[in-house]
C-alpha positions as a printed Julia matrix, in Angstrom:
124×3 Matrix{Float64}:
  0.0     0.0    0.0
  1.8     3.04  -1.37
 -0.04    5.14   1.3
  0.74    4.05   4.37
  4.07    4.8    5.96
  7.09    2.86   6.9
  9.86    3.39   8.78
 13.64    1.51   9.46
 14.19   -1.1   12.06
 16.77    0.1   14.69
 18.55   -2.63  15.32
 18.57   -4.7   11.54
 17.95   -1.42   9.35
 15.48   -3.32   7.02
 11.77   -1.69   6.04
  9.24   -1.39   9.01
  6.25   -1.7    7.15
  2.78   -0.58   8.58
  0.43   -2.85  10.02
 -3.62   -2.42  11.69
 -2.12   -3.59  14.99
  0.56   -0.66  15.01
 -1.87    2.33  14.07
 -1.94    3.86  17.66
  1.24    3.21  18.74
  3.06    3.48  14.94
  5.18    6.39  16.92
  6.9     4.02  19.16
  7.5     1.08  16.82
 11.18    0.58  16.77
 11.71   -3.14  15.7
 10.7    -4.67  12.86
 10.66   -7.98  14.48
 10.71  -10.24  18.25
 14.52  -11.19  17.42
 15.43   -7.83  16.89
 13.4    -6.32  19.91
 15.79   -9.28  22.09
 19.06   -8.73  20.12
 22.49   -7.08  21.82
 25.41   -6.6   20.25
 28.68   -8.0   20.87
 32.04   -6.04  21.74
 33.42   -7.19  17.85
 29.69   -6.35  16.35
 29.71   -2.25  17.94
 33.04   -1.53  15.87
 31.39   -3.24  12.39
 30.24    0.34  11.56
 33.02    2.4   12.39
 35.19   -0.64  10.99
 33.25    0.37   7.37
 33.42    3.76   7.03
 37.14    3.3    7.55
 37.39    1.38   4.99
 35.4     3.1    2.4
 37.92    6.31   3.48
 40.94    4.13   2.49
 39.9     3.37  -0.79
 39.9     5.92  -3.66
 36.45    7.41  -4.54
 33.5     5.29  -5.87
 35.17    2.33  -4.43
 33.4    -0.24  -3.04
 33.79   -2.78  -0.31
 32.56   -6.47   0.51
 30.87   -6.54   4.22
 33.35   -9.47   4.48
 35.98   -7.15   4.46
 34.67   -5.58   7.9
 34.02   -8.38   9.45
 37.62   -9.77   8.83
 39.14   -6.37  10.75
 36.8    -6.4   13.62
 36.79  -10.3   13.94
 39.86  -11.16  16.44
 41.13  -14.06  14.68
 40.6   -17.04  12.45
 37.49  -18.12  10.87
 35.4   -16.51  13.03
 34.93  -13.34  10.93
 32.44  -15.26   9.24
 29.72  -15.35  12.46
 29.54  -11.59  11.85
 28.42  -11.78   8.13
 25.02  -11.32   9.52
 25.79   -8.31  11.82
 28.26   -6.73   9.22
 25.21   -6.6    6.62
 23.13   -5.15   9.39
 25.69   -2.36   9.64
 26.02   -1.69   6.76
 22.02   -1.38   6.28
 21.89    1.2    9.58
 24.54    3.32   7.84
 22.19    3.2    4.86
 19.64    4.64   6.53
 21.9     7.48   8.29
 22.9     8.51   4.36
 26.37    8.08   4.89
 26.92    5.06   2.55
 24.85    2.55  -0.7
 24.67   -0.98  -1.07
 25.18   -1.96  -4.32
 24.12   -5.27  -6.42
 26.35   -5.26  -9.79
 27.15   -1.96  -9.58
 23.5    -1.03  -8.76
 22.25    0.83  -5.79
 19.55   -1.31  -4.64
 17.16   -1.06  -1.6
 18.87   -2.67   1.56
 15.81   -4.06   3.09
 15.47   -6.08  -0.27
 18.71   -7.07  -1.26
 19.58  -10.81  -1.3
 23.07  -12.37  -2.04
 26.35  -10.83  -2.38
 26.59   -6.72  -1.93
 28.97   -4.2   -2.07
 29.18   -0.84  -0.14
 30.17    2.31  -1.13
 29.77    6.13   0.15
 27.37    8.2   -0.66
């Protein structure tokens, strides 16, 4: 429904959309979903964002990045960059919705809430 509004999960940064249940309290609606309303981020997953945007700076303009690449900087060792994947992509889709970068699908900006399979970032 084009007319109704919608708004950006806090925690994931995917599409709130409207719902009957939500109409009085659409003001406080923060989480798009149970998991998110329970979820707290680890020590490695509060640097993902910050561990981004440095990233992005380091590389010459209209450069992109993997999410991988974050996770590999902020993860302390081993394979176990690849448990923050998830949280990297969630990052990346809060940063989205402060303006300060795109996610791109073959050299595409595409909608983050949408976006399924491999991505790239890149600054705005």
């Amino acid at each position: 429904m084009p007319d109704r509004p919608s708004k950006v999960c806090t925690v994931c940064g995917r599409e709130i959309q409207w719902r009957k249940k939500w109409e009085r309290d659409w003001e406080n609606v923060k989480f798009c979903s149970d998991r998110c309303r329970r979820y707290t981020p680890s020590a490695s997953e509060a640097g993902l964002e910050a561990a981004i945007l440095l990233l992005l700076q380091q590389r010459a303009k209209g450069s992109t990045i993997c999410p991988s690449e974050a996770a590999r900087l902020v993860s302390p060792a081993g394979d176990s960059w690849r448990a923050l994947m998830e949280p990297a992509r969630m990052a990346a889709r809060r940063l989205v919705d402060q303006g300060r970068i795109v996610i791109t699908q073959g050299g595409k900006v595409v909608d983050p809430s949408t976006a399924k399979g491999p991505i790239r970032l890149r600054l705005r």
